[in-house]
């Protein structure tokens, strides 16, 4: 449970601090500096620390213990409340910064990159200290966390040193002088505290980023974090800047609704950001180039397409409309959403099997849900309707295999 | 090793697990609970076999439903439509033992407008009625040396008995025949028109008979198309044949 | 021994329409509110558009409704008869679960007439005391249409009600109901599209000089965002509305209009599957201290609160008041007491029109819950009753909401009930018959011998006495209905029906025949504590920190669906609580 602080009202305050963060020399983390603490709280939302460090079922805010599933096993996030014994209350600012930005624990050993330090490395010294200052004000919670629950040989932290050699860049973030301030602010937020690439960039087998395919989407544990480049077919090319802002602010826009893991990001993170920061993020994301070639959709008389069309017409159209356009801000626009024809059909299979609940935010409180069709439809039928949706209304994505659905269904029953 | 995932935390103030805990009291606050993953699914009937009726009762009830809804060249009768299967599964389930109804005593007869007050549940009533119908059939059989069971009579003879029960001229031992017959017609006709997943209305034959498109949900394109035939085939909750790819 | 819970400012009994409205208003006022609901949490996602359309499950087996096993009532027509338990529902369908009746209603959203609220005064003035039956106990409400108008408006905009206004600030509008009370502004959404049969009815009505208008509908004619920011989708005319939950967010319900916002508030909590068994009073009996409820494990809990809102369904409200010893129970013989008096329902009838199979194809399955073209010429006191010898009336219209086959097998009179002829008749008539359902929606006024009390014999699963209904039709309503049904049938004739079957409402009142769930009264509002249980703000005369919502407060029922008025009264009461009561807790009216 978040500490019951006053809600963020300091728009001007934070704006001033943004200016400060860019220009002035780094102040020490000052527990008494209200402005710094407020800005730290803002950044904690942007960096979404709570996603890993707060376990709502136990302990308290930022008290750790929340198990994080990695492809290599389970790691538990640490206690970052100011508790002196089990938290980071007795750490120095330098030790805190080393942990956040270099992945170094207090005793010098490595943090596992489940802690996204390669991205937080991009944060400025002042921002890190602001986060530190805020974290010093949350209620201390006594909660001893055993972080390393990985099986051998992953339990050997020293091995992370090798990983860092491949995937960790010690270079701090530098603004691009050829770009406007808004673009640079967006780049900073996305590459640094936002650590969007952690989910949205394809990974190598060792879990490092494929840097040449930044933000082109990645499958993790039953969801496909979509392509968020500016690609017209596969990414956000059809979204305007205000579509992106509305999505991050409220969780909904005229095309899509945030659900699954992104629902949490919106609820705990981006919905707390100021409009100017969200516009900056949008500006940065939309500054790429469309790269995909137009591929041909499956023919309408393809057997899976015909079956999928029948299912769609009989069942899906009740909410998503016969032309796939949904209801703006309530029911996603399948026709207009590039994530429908994403490189991998993980998300669409998942949503069909299990349903999902879209995020509810103060500006968009409805929180509409999609029901689960897994119990009603067979694997063949789900593959058919997914195929139909991914090859209609301008989409072109090839067939969805029954075996993919079968595997997803089996995996989720574990 | 940044391939971590967001775990799925059930929403709600407490872990609100619906499904098997559907009737447990919970406190709700903070977030709308998300019940989609454990929504109450309809129970589809496996049409093979019988769960309630004995073989003799099967013969009787199949004959009866075929008289209540006789077959004709266009549309199957009650038997082929699965009405007997429907009633069998209903009697074997909650309907048969009045699940959810008020069955505390004392039981007293009231007037017609006070509704059913019988101590017998539908399962008991059907058992008694089918036995009584066969008993009546055998004991009043003038055409054969050994009295025939109801299922062995011809259609006219069967109709005569059923009409008699309906009018009260044929009394059934152990129960109110007229009331039973009213319920029987209702049950047969419900089985005929209900969604096929309950065992009756096989292949949506009853819906095809009247032109009811079934479990469809979107008629927006048709509201203002007055006096036009609706062209799409019926679909049941379990779908229709076109839902499966045919190569 | 009941375990005591932490104190809350407000305890709300029942989280249906009025519970949700009051919770929303009182949490906005900064109070800590807990709502205790007997039934389960319900959400749209539990009723997806691949199996919400299950007629057997929801319409025939009543899955969304209260199980009589959990709670029922006993019924008799007359005081000298023995009441027997309603073992399976028929005449009305009590709700259960979060959303209450609002989850599975039709969403027909009407206002009462201005004259309905001052009925006694109005009728006495126009027709004289001798015109009314001696045992008719109608009363004025203590509140006027003008006072309620802004609250009707509020509910209609909350729901996105779709319709054509008939009277905006005194100006009669074409296409709307010319008899309605003046409204401050038009409906928030245009009316729904009307299918063939309903359009034909309007044409027939116009031929006879009537002014048909679309029924005000809580099924959205287009996407809508309400003032709380909650979004609804467009209705798809699926024909599975009343008795069913809506699968695609297009029917106004607490789920689709209030709960998403309410649940997020830190000062609101709901408890589901928890049945309130008693409103607790202090030793003086004039102050509520909270409520006691039982959870699904049979454990008893005490919820202390400063303010109690009783917002369950009509009969449960009255039953709880009786079990809690609040107010004097009504005794029909002495005509003393208030709790249980003036019970009413609705006087419903229908006409079935059989049309030429070769020429007409109605597609009855294309419909919504509040579809329909109606006329109001015979409602309330909209016509001169002098020559006819009865009072009251109702709207009438083709309001056929569905073509679900189990319940839609109209056959001409004289058709056998089974066999080959029946089957053929069903086949021949399904597509070319109009069967409105609640085509004539008449009022039921109140009588001395129509009331509620506690049954002497039958008990619920906790061993508490069941509520007992004593109710029968009186001549006034039967006359009213005969007259209205005849007028209704004339319209079918004008439509060109080949054969018309009139189904008059005939006595005695029959608990097995569905007549809407519009039970009203039992703890009525008024200006006199001797003849009412609540003052004009729905505040209990006996226990000032108890407010009782719902149609329970109606002194008699009018010829309209009650929910619009129920909600308007809830907003009106919430307004009084916020502006008057919270500033100065105590009786708001001194009689």
Coordinates of N, CA, C and O in Angstrom, one line a residue, chain B residues 69 75-78 81-83 86 186-195 200-202 204-207 209, chain C residues 406 422-423 426:
Chain B
X69 N -44.8 -33.3 -29.3 CA -44.3 -32.6 -30.5 C -44.1 -33.7 -31.6 O -43.0 -34.2 -31.6
X75 N -39.8 -30.9 -39.9 CA -39.1 -30.7 -38.6 C -39.2 -31.9 -37.7 O -40.3 -32.5 -37.6
X76 N -38.1 -32.4 -37.2 CA -38.2 -33.6 -36.3 C -39.2 -33.4 -35.2 O -39.6 -32.3 -34.8
X77 N -39.6 -34.5 -34.6 CA -40.5 -34.5 -33.4 C -39.7 -34.4 -32.1 O -38.4 -34.3 -32.2
X78 N -40.4 -34.5 -31.0 CA -39.7 -34.3 -29.7 C -38.6 -35.3 -29.5 O -37.6 -35.0 -28.9
X81 N -35.6 -34.6 -31.7 CA -35.0 -33.3 -31.3 C -34.3 -33.4 -29.9 O -33.6 -32.5 -29.5
X82 N -34.5 -34.5 -29.2 CA -33.7 -34.7 -28.0 C -34.5 -34.2 -26.8 O -33.9 -34.0 -25.7
X83 N -35.8 -34.0 -26.9 CA -36.5 -33.5 -25.7 C -36.5 -34.5 -24.5 O -36.5 -34.1 -23.4
X86 N -33.2 -34.0 -22.9 CA -33.3 -32.7 -22.1 C -34.0 -32.9 -20.8 O -33.4 -32.6 -19.7
X186 N -44.9 -28.1 -20.7 CA -43.9 -27.0 -20.5 C -42.5 -27.6 -20.7 O -41.6 -27.0 -21.4
X187 N -42.2 -28.7 -20.0 CA -40.8 -29.2 -20.0 C -40.4 -29.7 -21.5 O -39.3 -29.4 -21.9
X188 N -41.4 -30.3 -22.1 CA -41.1 -30.8 -23.5 C -40.8 -29.6 -24.4 O -39.8 -29.6 -25.2
X189 N -41.7 -28.6 -24.3 CA -41.5 -27.5 -25.2 C -40.3 -26.6 -24.9 O -39.6 -26.1 -25.8
X190 N -39.9 -26.6 -23.6 CA -38.7 -25.9 -23.2 C -37.5 -26.6 -23.8 O -36.6 -26.0 -24.3
X191 N -37.5 -28.0 -23.7 CA -36.4 -28.7 -24.3 C -36.3 -28.6 -25.8 O -35.2 -28.5 -26.3
X192 N -37.5 -28.4 -26.4 CA -37.5 -28.2 -27.9 C -36.8 -26.9 -28.3 O -36.1 -26.9 -29.3
X193 N -37.1 -25.9 -27.5 CA -36.7 -24.5 -28.0 C -35.4 -24.0 -27.2 O -34.9 -23.0 -27.6
X194 N -34.9 -24.7 -26.2 CA -33.8 -24.2 -25.5 C -32.5 -24.4 -26.3 O -32.5 -25.1 -27.4
X195 N -31.4 -23.8 -25.9 CA -30.2 -24.0 -26.6 C -29.8 -25.4 -26.6 O -30.0 -26.2 -25.7
X200 N -31.7 -30.8 -25.9 CA -32.8 -30.8 -26.9 C -32.5 -29.9 -28.1 O -31.4 -29.4 -28.2
X201 N -33.5 -29.6 -28.9 CA -33.3 -28.7 -30.1 C -32.1 -29.1 -30.8 O -31.2 -28.3 -31.2
X202 N -32.0 -30.4 -31.1 CA -30.8 -30.9 -31.8 C -30.6 -30.3 -33.1 O -31.6 -30.1 -33.9
X204 N -30.3 -27.4 -33.8 CA -31.2 -26.2 -33.8 C -32.4 -26.4 -34.6 O -32.9 -25.4 -35.3
X205 N -33.0 -27.6 -34.6 CA -34.1 -27.9 -35.5 C -35.3 -27.0 -35.2 O -36.0 -26.6 -36.1
X206 N -35.5 -26.8 -33.9 CA -36.7 -26.0 -33.5 C -36.5 -24.6 -34.0 O -37.4 -23.9 -34.4
X207 N -35.3 -24.0 -33.8 CA -35.0 -22.7 -34.2 C -35.2 -22.5 -35.7 O -35.7 -21.5 -36.2
X209 N -37.1 -24.2 -37.5 CA -38.6 -24.3 -37.8 C -39.2 -22.9 -37.8 O -40.1 -22.6 -38.6
Chain C
X406 N -38.7 -20.0 -26.3 CA -39.4 -20.7 -25.2 C -40.7 -19.9 -24.8 O -41.7 -20.5 -24.5
X422 N -50.6 -27.9 -32.8 CA -49.8 -26.9 -32.0 C -48.5 -26.5 -32.7 O -48.2 -25.4 -33.0
X423 N -47.8 -27.6 -33.1 CA -46.5 -27.4 -33.8 C -46.7 -26.6 -35.1 O -45.9 -25.6 -35.3
X426 N -47.4 -22.9 -34.3 CA -46.2 -22.2 -33.8 C -45.4 -21.9 -35.0 O -44.9 -20.7 -35.2

